[in-house]
Structures are given as structure tokens and as C-alpha cells.
Amino acid sequence: ADGLPVMMVHRSPSCGCCGAWVDHVREAGFPVDVHEMDDLGEVKERLGIPYGKGSCHTAEVGGYAIEGHVPASDIKRLLEEKPDALGLVLPGMPMGSPGMEMPDGRSQPFTVELTCGA
């Protein structure tokens, strides 16, 4: 890969959009280790994902937590800049975000947030 760290993705085995997001970060050069589990609550709690900021999958990379459909470009920027933070969150499942692309190209605005935890 591009010298990027391995990303560990925790996801539900039944979620198709999670698989599409994993494809997105792999295409961006991240080596990915997928852990499928039915309940992500323990992972989100262990990593300190703030209440109300959750999404359908949670990743760990380079000492940071990545919650939801965060674009790979934002993750690479996080790893380059190394801020003192918990990681990045993109709450919910915004239409048009990586893994949530619509066949007709529709999208909704979304904001990736740098978070310091709960």
C-alpha cells in the first residue's frame, strides 16, 4: 500500500453500505482488517464515540477512531496532521457520503467532525 497503517473496521455482517465504505478506503490505499460483529456498542464505548454521533460502523487507524462514512481523504489528512483528538465522526448515514452513493447521484450535505470524545 501507500505506507498507510492498517485500518481495523468493526461492522455488522448484514450492512451493505459498510462493505461499500470498506471498498472506498481500500481503493484509497488503506490495508483493511474487517471484524464482523452484531453489536458494536462495546467497541464504540471502548473508543469513546460520543453519544448521538454513532453510525453503522466504527474503525480504528493510527491511534484514532473513525466513526461512520468518513471520506478516505479526511482520514489521510487526520493521519498527516496528527491532532490531539479522539478521531473523526460522521454521524448517521448521509446520502452521497462514501458507501452511501445513490445511483442517480443525489447527495445531501454532510460534515465530518473532529472529536475529542464524550
PDB file of C-alpha atoms in Angstrom:
ATOM      1  CA  ALA A   1       0.000   0.000   0.000  1.00  0.00           C
ATOM      2  CA  ASP A   2       0.980   3.672   0.259  1.00  0.00           C
ATOM      3  CA  GLY A   3       2.648   3.169   3.635  1.00  0.00           C
ATOM      4  CA  LEU A   4      -0.723   3.738   5.301  1.00  0.00           C
ATOM      5  CA  PRO A   5      -1.418   1.964   8.598  1.00  0.00           C
ATOM      6  CA  VAL A   6      -3.786  -0.989   8.764  1.00  0.00           C
ATOM      7  CA  MET A   7      -7.366   0.065   9.449  1.00  0.00           C
ATOM      8  CA  MET A   8      -9.451  -2.206  11.671  1.00  0.00           C
ATOM      9  CA  VAL A   9     -13.141  -1.900  10.772  1.00  0.00           C
ATOM     10  CA  HIS A  10     -15.847  -3.153  13.133  1.00  0.00           C
ATOM     11  CA  ARG A  11     -19.116  -3.673  11.256  1.00  0.00           C
ATOM     12  CA  SER A  12     -22.344  -5.603  11.167  1.00  0.00           C
ATOM     13  CA  PRO A  13     -22.235  -8.569   8.766  1.00  0.00           C
ATOM     14  CA  SER A  14     -25.656  -7.612   7.371  1.00  0.00           C
ATOM     15  CA  CYS A  15     -24.833  -3.991   6.435  1.00  0.00           C
ATOM     16  CA  GLY A  16     -24.213  -3.481   2.713  1.00  0.00           C
ATOM     17  CA  CYS A  17     -23.192   0.168   2.968  1.00  0.00           C
ATOM     18  CA  CYS A  18     -20.447  -0.786   5.445  1.00  0.00           C
ATOM     19  CA  GLY A  19     -18.995  -3.087   2.791  1.00  0.00           C
ATOM     20  CA  ALA A  20     -19.143  -0.267   0.236  1.00  0.00           C
ATOM     21  CA  TRP A  21     -17.272   2.048   2.658  1.00  0.00           C
ATOM     22  CA  VAL A  22     -14.601  -0.631   3.245  1.00  0.00           C
ATOM     23  CA  ASP A  23     -14.178  -0.814  -0.551  1.00  0.00           C
ATOM     24  CA  HIS A  24     -13.790   3.011  -0.600  1.00  0.00           C
ATOM     25  CA  VAL A  25     -10.953   3.064   1.959  1.00  0.00           C
ATOM     26  CA  ARG A  26      -9.245   0.058   0.334  1.00  0.00           C
ATOM     27  CA  GLU A  27      -9.344   1.851  -3.038  1.00  0.00           C
ATOM     28  CA  ALA A  28      -7.721   4.836  -1.284  1.00  0.00           C
ATOM     29  CA  GLY A  29      -4.777   2.626  -0.293  1.00  0.00           C
ATOM     30  CA  PHE A  30      -5.626   1.531   3.249  1.00  0.00           C
ATOM     31  CA  PRO A  31      -4.989  -2.100   4.173  1.00  0.00           C
ATOM     32  CA  VAL A  32      -8.188  -3.143   5.989  1.00  0.00           C
ATOM     33  CA  ASP A  33      -8.868  -5.820   8.603  1.00  0.00           C
ATOM     34  CA  VAL A  34     -12.652  -6.335   8.954  1.00  0.00           C
ATOM     35  CA  HIS A  35     -14.187  -7.597  12.196  1.00  0.00           C
ATOM     36  CA  GLU A  36     -17.850  -8.506  11.813  1.00  0.00           C
ATOM     37  CA  MET A  37     -20.000  -8.362  14.937  1.00  0.00           C
ATOM     38  CA  ASP A  38     -23.706  -7.999  15.668  1.00  0.00           C
ATOM     39  CA  ASP A  39     -23.386  -5.417  18.459  1.00  0.00           C
ATOM     40  CA  LEU A  40     -20.921  -2.551  18.058  1.00  0.00           C
ATOM     41  CA  GLY A  41     -21.868  -0.904  21.365  1.00  0.00           C
ATOM     42  CA  GLU A  42     -18.852  -2.209  23.295  1.00  0.00           C
ATOM     43  CA  VAL A  43     -16.440  -1.032  20.580  1.00  0.00           C
ATOM     44  CA  LYS A  44     -17.997   2.448  20.431  1.00  0.00           C
ATOM     45  CA  GLU A  45     -17.898   2.694  24.237  1.00  0.00           C
ATOM     46  CA  ARG A  46     -14.266   1.494  24.445  1.00  0.00           C
ATOM     47  CA  LEU A  47     -13.188   4.053  21.831  1.00  0.00           C
ATOM     48  CA  GLY A  48     -15.205   6.890  23.396  1.00  0.00           C
ATOM     49  CA  ILE A  49     -17.509   7.622  20.450  1.00  0.00           C
ATOM     50  CA  PRO A  50     -19.736  10.455  21.735  1.00  0.00           C
ATOM     51  CA  TYR A  51     -23.399   9.624  22.328  1.00  0.00           C
ATOM     52  CA  GLY A  52     -25.525  10.656  19.357  1.00  0.00           C
ATOM     53  CA  LYS A  53     -22.560  10.644  16.944  1.00  0.00           C
ATOM     54  CA  GLY A  54     -22.777   6.953  16.058  1.00  0.00           C
ATOM     55  CA  SER A  55     -23.124   5.351  12.676  1.00  0.00           C
ATOM     56  CA  CYS A  56     -23.246   1.824  11.293  1.00  0.00           C
ATOM     57  CA  HIS A  57     -19.530   1.005  11.539  1.00  0.00           C
ATOM     58  CA  THR A  58     -16.506   2.025  13.589  1.00  0.00           C
ATOM     59  CA  ALA A  59     -12.862   1.893  12.516  1.00  0.00           C
ATOM     60  CA  GLU A  60      -9.502   2.235  14.262  1.00  0.00           C
ATOM     61  CA  VAL A  61      -6.442   3.506  12.418  1.00  0.00           C
ATOM     62  CA  GLY A  62      -3.201   5.113  13.535  1.00  0.00           C
ATOM     63  CA  GLY A  63      -4.428   5.509  17.112  1.00  0.00           C
ATOM     64  CA  TYR A  64      -7.631   7.274  16.032  1.00  0.00           C
ATOM     65  CA  ALA A  65     -11.285   6.267  15.963  1.00  0.00           C
ATOM     66  CA  ILE A  66     -13.224   6.733  12.720  1.00  0.00           C
ATOM     67  CA  GLU A  67     -16.999   6.616  13.053  1.00  0.00           C
ATOM     68  CA  GLY A  68     -19.260   6.283  10.043  1.00  0.00           C
ATOM     69  CA  HIS A  69     -18.916   7.099   6.352  1.00  0.00           C
ATOM     70  CA  VAL A  70     -15.886   9.415   6.683  1.00  0.00           C
ATOM     71  CA  PRO A  71     -14.149  10.054   3.325  1.00  0.00           C
ATOM     72  CA  ALA A  72     -10.685   8.468   3.000  1.00  0.00           C
ATOM     73  CA  SER A  73      -9.208  11.880   2.141  1.00  0.00           C
ATOM     74  CA  ASP A  74     -10.259  13.182   5.590  1.00  0.00           C
ATOM     75  CA  ILE A  75      -8.705  10.140   7.284  1.00  0.00           C
ATOM     76  CA  LYS A  76      -5.419  10.683   5.424  1.00  0.00           C
ATOM     77  CA  ARG A  77      -5.426  14.353   6.491  1.00  0.00           C
ATOM     78  CA  LEU A  78      -6.032  13.303  10.114  1.00  0.00           C
ATOM     79  CA  LEU A  79      -3.054  10.932   9.967  1.00  0.00           C
ATOM     80  CA  GLU A  80      -0.819  13.600   8.400  1.00  0.00           C
ATOM     81  CA  GLU A  81      -1.753  16.405  10.822  1.00  0.00           C
ATOM     82  CA  LYS A  82      -1.927  14.211  13.972  1.00  0.00           C
ATOM     83  CA  PRO A  83      -4.172  16.473  16.076  1.00  0.00           C
ATOM     84  CA  ASP A  84      -4.730  15.741  19.763  1.00  0.00           C
ATOM     85  CA  ALA A  85      -8.175  14.204  19.277  1.00  0.00           C
ATOM     86  CA  LEU A  86     -10.175  11.018  19.545  1.00  0.00           C
ATOM     87  CA  GLY A  87     -10.744  10.895  15.793  1.00  0.00           C
ATOM     88  CA  LEU A  88     -13.339  11.705  13.157  1.00  0.00           C
ATOM     89  CA  VAL A  89     -17.087  11.161  13.217  1.00  0.00           C
ATOM     90  CA  LEU A  90     -19.724  11.406  10.520  1.00  0.00           C
ATOM     91  CA  PRO A  91     -22.991  10.790  12.372  1.00  0.00           C
ATOM     92  CA  GLY A  92     -25.789   8.878  10.693  1.00  0.00           C
ATOM     93  CA  MET A  93     -25.644   7.684   7.118  1.00  0.00           C
ATOM     94  CA  PRO A  94     -25.750  10.773   4.874  1.00  0.00           C
ATOM     95  CA  MET A  95     -26.795  10.128   1.296  1.00  0.00           C
ATOM     96  CA  GLY A  96     -23.860  10.657  -1.051  1.00  0.00           C
ATOM     97  CA  SER A  97     -21.114  10.045   1.521  1.00  0.00           C
ATOM     98  CA  PRO A  98     -18.599   7.253   0.732  1.00  0.00           C
ATOM     99  CA  GLY A  99     -20.502   3.961   0.777  1.00  0.00           C
ATOM    100  CA  MET A 100     -23.844   5.777   0.612  1.00  0.00           C
ATOM    101  CA  GLU A 101     -23.687   6.867  -3.028  1.00  0.00           C
ATOM    102  CA  MET A 102     -27.035   6.966  -4.827  1.00  0.00           C
ATOM    103  CA  PRO A 103     -27.448   5.542  -8.345  1.00  0.00           C
ATOM    104  CA  ASP A 104     -28.938   8.845  -9.534  1.00  0.00           C
ATOM    105  CA  GLY A 105     -26.110  10.889  -7.980  1.00  0.00           C
ATOM    106  CA  ARG A 106     -28.278  12.540  -5.310  1.00  0.00           C
ATOM    107  CA  SER A 107     -26.498  13.585  -2.123  1.00  0.00           C
ATOM    108  CA  GLN A 108     -27.074  15.630   0.998  1.00  0.00           C
ATOM    109  CA  PRO A 109     -24.589  17.943   2.664  1.00  0.00           C
ATOM    110  CA  PHE A 110     -22.597  16.375   5.484  1.00  0.00           C
ATOM    111  CA  THR A 111     -19.921  17.495   7.907  1.00  0.00           C
ATOM    112  CA  VAL A 112     -17.107  15.323   9.199  1.00  0.00           C
ATOM    113  CA  GLU A 113     -16.330  16.336  12.787  1.00  0.00           C
ATOM    114  CA  LEU A 114     -13.033  16.152  14.661  1.00  0.00           C
ATOM    115  CA  THR A 115     -13.965  14.865  18.093  1.00  0.00           C
ATOM    116  CA  CYS A 116     -12.224  14.854  21.440  1.00  0.00           C
ATOM    117  CA  GLY A 117     -14.586  12.237  22.920  1.00  0.00           C
ATOM    118  CA  ALA A 118     -17.682  12.100  25.051  1.00  0.00           C
TER     119      ALA A 118
END
